[in-house]
Short mmCIF file of N, CA and C in Angstrom, two decimals:
data_model
loop_
_atom_site.label_atom_id
_atom_site.label_comp_id
_atom_site.label_asym_id
_atom_site.label_seq_id
_atom_site.Cartn_x
_atom_site.Cartn_y
_atom_site.Cartn_z
N ALA A 409 21.11 18.54 26.37
CA ALA A 409 20.06 18.42 25.36
C ALA A 409 20.26 17.17 24.51
N ASP A 410 21.52 16.89 24.20
CA ASP A 410 21.79 15.73 23.34
C ASP A 410 21.45 14.41 24.02
N VAL A 411 21.61 14.35 25.34
CA VAL A 411 21.25 13.12 26.07
C VAL A 411 19.74 12.91 26.00
N TRP A 412 18.97 13.98 26.23
CA TRP A 412 17.51 13.86 26.14
C TRP A 412 17.08 13.48 24.73
N PHE A 413 17.78 14.03 23.74
CA PHE A 413 17.46 13.69 22.35
C PHE A 413 17.72 12.21 22.09
N ALA A 414 18.84 11.70 22.59
CA ALA A 414 19.18 10.29 22.40
C ALA A 414 18.13 9.39 23.06
N ILE A 415 17.71 9.76 24.26
CA ILE A 415 16.68 8.98 24.96
C ILE A 415 15.38 9.02 24.17
N GLY A 416 15.00 10.20 23.69
CA GLY A 416 13.78 10.34 22.88
C GLY A 416 13.85 9.51 21.62
N SER A 417 15.02 9.49 21.00
CA SER A 417 15.19 8.70 19.77
C SER A 417 15.02 7.21 20.04
N LEU A 418 15.57 6.75 21.15
CA LEU A 418 15.42 5.33 21.52
C LEU A 418 13.95 4.99 21.77
N LEU A 419 13.27 5.87 22.48
CA LEU A 419 11.85 5.64 22.75
C LEU A 419 11.04 5.66 21.45
N LEU A 420 11.40 6.54 20.56
CA LEU A 420 10.70 6.62 19.28
C LEU A 420 10.89 5.33 18.48
N ALA A 421 12.09 4.79 18.53
CA ALA A 421 12.38 3.53 17.83
C ALA A 421 11.56 2.37 18.40
N GLN A 422 11.16 2.52 19.66
CA GLN A 422 10.34 1.49 20.32
C GLN A 422 8.85 1.82 20.23
N ASP A 423 8.50 2.78 19.36
CA ASP A 423 7.11 3.21 19.15
C ASP A 423 6.45 3.76 20.40
N GLU A 424 7.24 4.33 21.28
CA GLU A 424 6.70 4.98 22.48
C GLU A 424 6.61 6.47 22.20
N PHE A 425 5.64 6.82 21.35
CA PHE A 425 5.56 8.17 20.81
C PHE A 425 5.36 9.25 21.87
N ASP A 426 4.42 9.03 22.77
CA ASP A 426 4.12 10.08 23.75
C ASP A 426 5.30 10.34 24.67
N THR A 427 5.94 9.28 25.13
CA THR A 427 7.10 9.43 26.01
C THR A 427 8.27 10.06 25.24
N ALA A 428 8.44 9.65 23.99
CA ALA A 428 9.49 10.24 23.15
C ALA A 428 9.24 11.74 22.97
N MET A 429 7.99 12.10 22.72
CA MET A 429 7.64 13.51 22.56
C MET A 429 8.01 14.31 23.80
N GLN A 430 7.79 13.74 24.97
CA GLN A 430 8.15 14.44 26.22
C GLN A 430 9.65 14.70 26.27
N LYS A 431 10.44 13.72 25.85
CA LYS A 431 11.90 13.90 25.86
C LYS A 431 12.33 14.95 24.84
N PHE A 432 11.72 14.92 23.66
CA PHE A 432 12.07 15.92 22.64
C PHE A 432 11.66 17.32 23.10
N GLU A 433 10.52 17.41 23.77
CA GLU A 433 10.09 18.71 24.30
C GLU A 433 11.05 19.19 25.39
N ARG A 434 11.60 18.26 26.14
CA ARG A 434 12.62 18.62 27.16
C ARG A 434 13.86 19.17 26.47
N VAL A 435 14.24 18.57 25.35
CA VAL A 435 15.38 19.07 24.57
C VAL A 435 15.13 20.53 24.18
N LEU A 436 13.91 20.81 23.74
CA LEU A 436 13.59 22.16 23.28
C LEU A 436 13.52 23.16 24.43
N GLU A 437 13.23 22.69 25.63
CA GLU A 437 13.29 23.58 26.79
C GLU A 437 14.73 24.03 27.02
N ILE A 438 15.67 23.13 26.78
CA ILE A 438 17.09 23.43 26.96
C ILE A 438 17.63 24.22 25.78
N ASP A 439 17.26 23.78 24.58
CA ASP A 439 17.76 24.41 23.34
C ASP A 439 16.61 24.51 22.35
N PRO A 440 15.89 25.64 22.35
CA PRO A 440 14.70 25.78 21.49
C PRO A 440 15.01 25.65 19.99
N ARG A 441 16.25 25.82 19.59
CA ARG A 441 16.60 25.75 18.17
C ARG A 441 17.24 24.41 17.80
N HIS A 442 17.07 23.41 18.64
CA HIS A 442 17.64 22.07 18.38
C HIS A 442 16.88 21.47 17.19
N ALA A 443 17.50 21.55 16.02
CA ALA A 443 16.83 21.17 14.77
C ALA A 443 16.39 19.71 14.76
N GLU A 444 17.24 18.80 15.22
CA GLU A 444 16.90 17.37 15.17
C GLU A 444 15.69 17.06 16.05
N ALA A 445 15.59 17.72 17.20
CA ALA A 445 14.43 17.49 18.07
C ALA A 445 13.16 17.99 17.38
N ASN A 446 13.26 19.14 16.72
CA ASN A 446 12.09 19.65 15.99
C ASN A 446 11.70 18.73 14.84
N VAL A 447 12.69 18.16 14.15
CA VAL A 447 12.39 17.20 13.08
C VAL A 447 11.67 15.98 13.66
N ALA A 448 12.18 15.47 14.76
CA ALA A 448 11.55 14.29 15.38
C ALA A 448 10.12 14.60 15.81
N ILE A 449 9.93 15.75 16.43
CA ILE A 449 8.58 16.15 16.85
C ILE A 449 7.67 16.29 15.62
N ALA A 450 8.18 16.91 14.58
CA ALA A 450 7.37 17.08 13.36
C ALA A 450 6.95 15.74 12.77
N ARG A 451 7.87 14.79 12.75
CA ARG A 451 7.53 13.47 12.20
C ARG A 451 6.47 12.77 13.03
N VAL A 452 6.59 12.86 14.36
CA VAL A 452 5.59 12.23 15.23
C VAL A 452 4.23 12.90 15.02
N LEU A 453 4.24 14.22 14.99
CA LEU A 453 2.97 14.94 14.78
C LEU A 453 2.34 14.60 13.44
N ALA A 454 3.17 14.51 12.40
CA ALA A 454 2.65 14.16 11.07
C ALA A 454 2.06 12.75 11.09
N ASP A 455 2.75 11.83 11.75
CA ASP A 455 2.25 10.45 11.84
C ASP A 455 0.92 10.39 12.59
N LYS A 456 0.73 11.30 13.54
CA LYS A 456 -0.51 11.34 14.32
C LYS A 456 -1.60 12.13 13.58
N GLY A 457 -1.26 12.69 12.41
CA GLY A 457 -2.24 13.44 11.64
C GLY A 457 -2.39 14.88 12.08
N GLU A 458 -1.49 15.36 12.93
CA GLU A 458 -1.53 16.74 13.40
C GLU A 458 -0.67 17.61 12.47
N ILE A 459 -1.24 17.84 11.28
CA ILE A 459 -0.49 18.43 10.17
C ILE A 459 -0.03 19.86 10.47
N ASP A 460 -0.93 20.70 10.96
CA ASP A 460 -0.55 22.10 11.21
C ASP A 460 0.58 22.20 12.24
N GLN A 461 0.50 21.37 13.28
CA GLN A 461 1.55 21.39 14.30
C GLN A 461 2.87 20.86 13.73
N ALA A 462 2.77 19.87 12.84
CA ALA A 462 3.98 19.33 12.21
C ALA A 462 4.64 20.40 11.33
N ILE A 463 3.82 21.14 10.59
CA ILE A 463 4.36 22.22 9.76
C ILE A 463 5.07 23.24 10.64
N SER A 464 4.46 23.59 11.76
CA SER A 464 5.10 24.54 12.69
C SER A 464 6.44 24.03 13.18
N ALA A 465 6.51 22.75 13.49
CA ALA A 465 7.77 22.17 13.96
C ALA A 465 8.83 22.21 12.85
N TYR A 466 8.43 21.91 11.63
CA TYR A 466 9.40 21.99 10.52
C TYR A 466 9.85 23.43 10.28
N ARG A 467 8.96 24.39 10.50
CA ARG A 467 9.36 25.80 10.35
C ARG A 467 10.44 26.17 11.37
N LYS A 468 10.37 25.57 12.54
CA LYS A 468 11.41 25.80 13.55
C LYS A 468 12.74 25.21 13.09
N VAL A 469 12.68 24.08 12.40
CA VAL A 469 13.90 23.50 11.83
C VAL A 469 14.52 24.48 10.84
N ILE A 470 13.68 25.05 9.99
CA ILE A 470 14.16 25.97 8.97
C ILE A 470 14.71 27.25 9.60
N ALA A 471 14.11 27.67 10.71
CA ALA A 471 14.64 28.85 11.40
C ALA A 471 16.07 28.59 11.89
N ALA A 472 16.32 27.35 12.31
CA ALA A 472 17.66 27.00 12.78
C ALA A 472 18.61 26.66 11.63
N ARG A 473 18.05 26.08 10.57
CA ARG A 473 18.86 25.68 9.40
C ARG A 473 18.15 26.14 8.13
N PRO A 474 18.33 27.40 7.75
CA PRO A 474 17.58 27.96 6.62
C PRO A 474 17.76 27.23 5.29
N SER A 475 18.85 26.53 5.11
CA SER A 475 19.06 25.84 3.83
C SER A 475 18.66 24.37 3.88
N ASP A 476 17.85 23.99 4.84
CA ASP A 476 17.43 22.59 5.00
C ASP A 476 16.33 22.26 3.99
N VAL A 477 16.75 21.72 2.85
CA VAL A 477 15.81 21.39 1.77
C VAL A 477 14.86 20.27 2.19
N ALA A 478 15.36 19.31 2.96
CA ALA A 478 14.52 18.19 3.39
C ALA A 478 13.33 18.69 4.21
N ALA A 479 13.56 19.66 5.07
CA ALA A 479 12.47 20.21 5.87
C ALA A 479 11.46 20.93 4.97
N GLN A 480 11.95 21.63 3.94
CA GLN A 480 11.05 22.30 3.00
C GLN A 480 10.21 21.28 2.23
N TYR A 481 10.84 20.19 1.81
CA TYR A 481 10.07 19.13 1.13
C TYR A 481 9.02 18.54 2.06
N ALA A 482 9.39 18.36 3.33
CA ALA A 482 8.43 17.82 4.30
C ALA A 482 7.24 18.76 4.44
N ILE A 483 7.51 20.07 4.49
CA ILE A 483 6.42 21.05 4.57
C ILE A 483 5.54 20.97 3.33
N ALA A 484 6.16 20.88 2.16
CA ALA A 484 5.38 20.78 0.92
C ALA A 484 4.49 19.53 0.96
N ASP A 485 5.06 18.41 1.39
CA ASP A 485 4.27 17.17 1.46
C ASP A 485 3.11 17.30 2.44
N LEU A 486 3.35 17.97 3.56
CA LEU A 486 2.28 18.15 4.54
C LEU A 486 1.17 19.05 3.99
N TYR A 487 1.56 20.09 3.26
CA TYR A 487 0.53 20.93 2.64
C TYR A 487 -0.28 20.14 1.62
N LEU A 488 0.38 19.26 0.88
CA LEU A 488 -0.36 18.43 -0.08
C LEU A 488 -1.32 17.50 0.66
N ARG A 489 -0.89 16.98 1.81
CA ARG A 489 -1.79 16.13 2.61
C ARG A 489 -3.01 16.92 3.06
N LYS A 490 -2.83 18.23 3.29
CA LYS A 490 -3.93 19.11 3.69
C LYS A 490 -4.75 19.57 2.49
N LYS A 491 -4.35 19.16 1.29
CA LYS A 491 -4.99 19.60 0.04
C LYS A 491 -4.81 21.10 -0.15
N SER A 492 -3.66 21.63 0.28
CA SER A 492 -3.35 23.05 0.12
C SER A 492 -2.24 23.21 -0.90
N LEU A 493 -2.63 23.34 -2.16
CA LEU A 493 -1.64 23.53 -3.23
C LEU A 493 -0.85 24.81 -3.03
N SER A 494 -1.52 25.87 -2.57
CA SER A 494 -0.82 27.14 -2.42
C SER A 494 0.30 27.04 -1.38
N GLY A 495 0.06 26.32 -0.30
CA GLY A 495 1.12 26.12 0.70
C GLY A 495 2.28 25.32 0.14
N ALA A 496 1.97 24.29 -0.62
CA ALA A 496 3.01 23.47 -1.24
C ALA A 496 3.81 24.29 -2.25
N ILE A 497 3.12 25.12 -3.00
CA ILE A 497 3.80 25.95 -4.00
C ILE A 497 4.81 26.87 -3.33
N VAL A 498 4.43 27.47 -2.21
CA VAL A 498 5.36 28.34 -1.48
C VAL A 498 6.59 27.53 -1.04
N ALA A 499 6.37 26.34 -0.53
CA ALA A 499 7.50 25.51 -0.08
C ALA A 499 8.41 25.13 -1.24
N TYR A 500 7.83 24.76 -2.38
CA TYR A 500 8.66 24.42 -3.55
C TYR A 500 9.46 25.64 -4.03
N ARG A 501 8.85 26.80 -3.99
CA ARG A 501 9.58 28.02 -4.38
C ARG A 501 10.75 28.28 -3.42
N GLN A 502 10.54 28.00 -2.15
CA GLN A 502 11.62 28.19 -1.18
C GLN A 502 12.76 27.20 -1.42
N ILE A 503 12.41 25.98 -1.82
CA ILE A 503 13.44 25.01 -2.18
C ILE A 503 14.26 25.54 -3.34
N LEU A 504 13.60 26.10 -4.32
CA LEU A 504 14.30 26.60 -5.50
C LEU A 504 15.14 27.84 -5.19
N GLN A 505 14.79 28.58 -4.15
CA GLN A 505 15.64 29.69 -3.72
C GLN A 505 16.94 29.14 -3.13
N ILE A 506 16.84 28.01 -2.45
CA ILE A 506 18.03 27.38 -1.86
C ILE A 506 18.85 26.68 -2.94
N ASN A 507 18.16 25.94 -3.80
CA ASN A 507 18.83 25.18 -4.85
C ASN A 507 18.08 25.36 -6.17
N PRO A 508 18.48 26.34 -6.96
CA PRO A 508 17.76 26.63 -8.21
C PRO A 508 17.78 25.49 -9.23
N ASP A 509 18.66 24.52 -9.06
CA ASP A 509 18.76 23.41 -10.01
C ASP A 509 18.16 22.12 -9.46
N ASP A 510 17.25 22.22 -8.53
CA ASP A 510 16.59 21.04 -7.97
C ASP A 510 15.48 20.60 -8.92
N ALA A 511 15.78 19.60 -9.73
CA ALA A 511 14.82 19.15 -10.75
C ALA A 511 13.51 18.67 -10.13
N ASN A 512 13.60 17.98 -9.01
CA ASN A 512 12.38 17.47 -8.37
C ASN A 512 11.47 18.62 -7.92
N ALA A 513 12.06 19.69 -7.41
CA ALA A 513 11.26 20.84 -6.99
C ALA A 513 10.63 21.53 -8.21
N HIS A 514 11.39 21.63 -9.30
CA HIS A 514 10.82 22.21 -10.53
C HIS A 514 9.62 21.38 -11.00
N LEU A 515 9.79 20.06 -10.99
CA LEU A 515 8.71 19.18 -11.44
C LEU A 515 7.49 19.31 -10.52
N ALA A 516 7.71 19.25 -9.22
CA ALA A 516 6.60 19.32 -8.27
C ALA A 516 5.90 20.68 -8.35
N LEU A 517 6.69 21.74 -8.48
CA LEU A 517 6.10 23.07 -8.60
C LEU A 517 5.29 23.17 -9.89
N GLY A 518 5.85 22.65 -10.98
CA GLY A 518 5.12 22.66 -12.24
C GLY A 518 3.80 21.90 -12.15
N LYS A 519 3.84 20.73 -11.52
CA LYS A 519 2.60 19.95 -11.35
C LYS A 519 1.57 20.72 -10.53
N SER A 520 2.03 21.31 -9.43
CA SER A 520 1.11 22.04 -8.55
C SER A 520 0.50 23.24 -9.26
N LEU A 521 1.32 23.98 -9.99
CA LEU A 521 0.80 25.12 -10.74
C LEU A 521 -0.18 24.67 -11.83
N ALA A 522 0.10 23.56 -12.46
CA ALA A 522 -0.81 23.03 -13.48
C ALA A 522 -2.15 22.66 -12.86
N GLN A 523 -2.12 22.12 -11.66
CA GLN A 523 -3.38 21.78 -10.98
C GLN A 523 -4.20 23.02 -10.66
N GLN A 524 -3.51 24.14 -10.51
CA GLN A 524 -4.21 25.41 -10.27
C GLN A 524 -4.56 26.11 -11.58
N LYS A 525 -4.35 25.42 -12.70
CA LYS A 525 -4.65 25.96 -14.04
C LYS A 525 -3.77 27.17 -14.38
N ARG A 526 -2.59 27.24 -13.78
CA ARG A 526 -1.64 28.31 -14.08
C ARG A 526 -0.64 27.76 -15.10
N ARG A 527 -1.16 27.55 -16.31
CA ARG A 527 -0.43 26.80 -17.34
C ARG A 527 0.88 27.44 -17.78
N SER A 528 0.88 28.75 -18.03
CA SER A 528 2.11 29.37 -18.53
C SER A 528 3.22 29.31 -17.48
N GLU A 529 2.84 29.53 -16.24
CA GLU A 529 3.83 29.44 -15.16
C GLU A 529 4.29 28.00 -14.97
N ALA A 530 3.35 27.07 -15.04
CA ALA A 530 3.68 25.64 -14.88
C ALA A 530 4.64 25.19 -15.97
N SER A 531 4.40 25.64 -17.20
CA SER A 531 5.25 25.17 -18.30
C SER A 531 6.70 25.58 -18.10
N LYS A 532 6.92 26.76 -17.54
CA LYS A 532 8.29 27.23 -17.29
C LYS A 532 9.04 26.26 -16.36
N PHE A 533 8.38 25.83 -15.31
CA PHE A 533 9.03 24.94 -14.34
C PHE A 533 9.14 23.51 -14.88
N LEU A 534 8.15 23.07 -15.62
CA LEU A 534 8.22 21.73 -16.21
C LEU A 534 9.31 21.66 -17.27
N GLU A 535 9.46 22.72 -18.05
CA GLU A 535 10.54 22.74 -19.05
C GLU A 535 11.91 22.69 -18.38
N ARG A 536 12.05 23.45 -17.30
CA ARG A 536 13.32 23.45 -16.56
C ARG A 536 13.57 22.07 -15.95
N ALA A 537 12.54 21.44 -15.42
CA ALA A 537 12.69 20.10 -14.85
C ALA A 537 13.15 19.13 -15.93
N GLN A 538 12.50 19.19 -17.08
CA GLN A 538 12.86 18.29 -18.19
C GLN A 538 14.33 18.48 -18.57
N LYS A 539 14.76 19.72 -18.67
CA LYS A 539 16.15 20.01 -19.03
C LYS A 539 17.12 19.48 -17.97
N LEU A 540 16.81 19.72 -16.71
CA LEU A 540 17.69 19.27 -15.62
C LEU A 540 17.75 17.75 -15.55
N TYR A 541 16.61 17.10 -15.72
CA TYR A 541 16.60 15.63 -15.72
C TYR A 541 17.40 15.08 -16.89
N THR A 542 17.26 15.70 -18.06
CA THR A 542 18.00 15.25 -19.24
C THR A 542 19.50 15.39 -19.01
N LEU A 543 19.92 16.53 -18.46
CA LEU A 543 21.34 16.76 -18.16
C LEU A 543 21.88 15.73 -17.16
N ALA A 544 21.01 15.32 -16.24
CA ALA A 544 21.42 14.35 -15.22
C ALA A 544 21.33 12.91 -15.72
N GLY A 545 20.80 12.72 -16.93
CA GLY A 545 20.67 11.37 -17.48
C GLY A 545 19.47 10.61 -16.94
N ASN A 546 18.54 11.31 -16.31
CA ASN A 546 17.34 10.67 -15.77
C ASN A 546 16.24 10.75 -16.83
N ASN A 547 16.29 9.82 -17.76
CA ASN A 547 15.37 9.85 -18.90
C ASN A 547 13.92 9.61 -18.50
N LYS A 548 13.71 8.78 -17.50
CA LYS A 548 12.34 8.49 -17.06
C LYS A 548 11.67 9.76 -16.52
N ALA A 549 12.38 10.48 -15.65
CA ALA A 549 11.82 11.71 -15.08
C ALA A 549 11.68 12.79 -16.16
N ALA A 550 12.65 12.85 -17.09
CA ALA A 550 12.56 13.82 -18.19
C ALA A 550 11.32 13.54 -19.04
N ALA A 551 11.04 12.26 -19.27
CA ALA A 551 9.86 11.88 -20.05
C ALA A 551 8.57 12.26 -19.30
N GLU A 552 8.58 12.12 -17.96
CA GLU A 552 7.41 12.51 -17.18
C GLU A 552 7.16 14.01 -17.31
N ALA A 553 8.23 14.81 -17.20
CA ALA A 553 8.10 16.26 -17.34
C ALA A 553 7.58 16.61 -18.74
N LYS A 554 8.11 15.94 -19.76
CA LYS A 554 7.67 16.20 -21.13
C LYS A 554 6.19 15.86 -21.30
N SER A 555 5.78 14.73 -20.73
CA SER A 555 4.38 14.30 -20.82
C SER A 555 3.47 15.33 -20.15
N LEU A 556 3.88 15.83 -19.00
CA LEU A 556 3.08 16.83 -18.30
C LEU A 556 2.99 18.12 -19.11
N LEU A 557 4.08 18.49 -19.77
CA LEU A 557 4.09 19.67 -20.63
C LEU A 557 3.09 19.51 -21.77
N GLU A 558 3.05 18.34 -22.34
CA GLU A 558 2.15 18.08 -23.46
C GLU A 558 0.69 18.11 -23.04
N GLU A 559 0.43 17.82 -21.76
CA GLU A 559 -0.95 17.84 -21.25
C GLU A 559 -1.46 19.25 -20.94
N LEU A 560 -0.54 20.21 -20.86
CA LEU A 560 -0.96 21.59 -20.51
C LEU A 560 -1.81 22.20 -21.60
#
């Protein structure tokens, strides 16, 4: 499986997307839970605008690696590309289950909830983001969270 993955990665680097996809799919025939192959497939699908299929591929990554925060962020981003705040909100909540102190997830969740006019819930996450950013010394991000809180 790893040899097919390496070949697919080389083809992907040469922008040979369709041929690379065939190699990654071959990897999955051998090892259906090969997380890196699913990530590669998801990225190609997302680049081609096949958002639902990309989300499915990232879900397979999460099935193999449940604590993969990067895959959850990718899912959230794809839902935002689909204009599906509710899907993104679920992904951000899953990130926070993995890492409750992820300031970026708190901020993104707060923003998404605010867009849905869920102000009291949004303020909770924005306040937590502001606190986490302040503790980390990220004053710019803390100021952004504070500004969003003031807009609620």
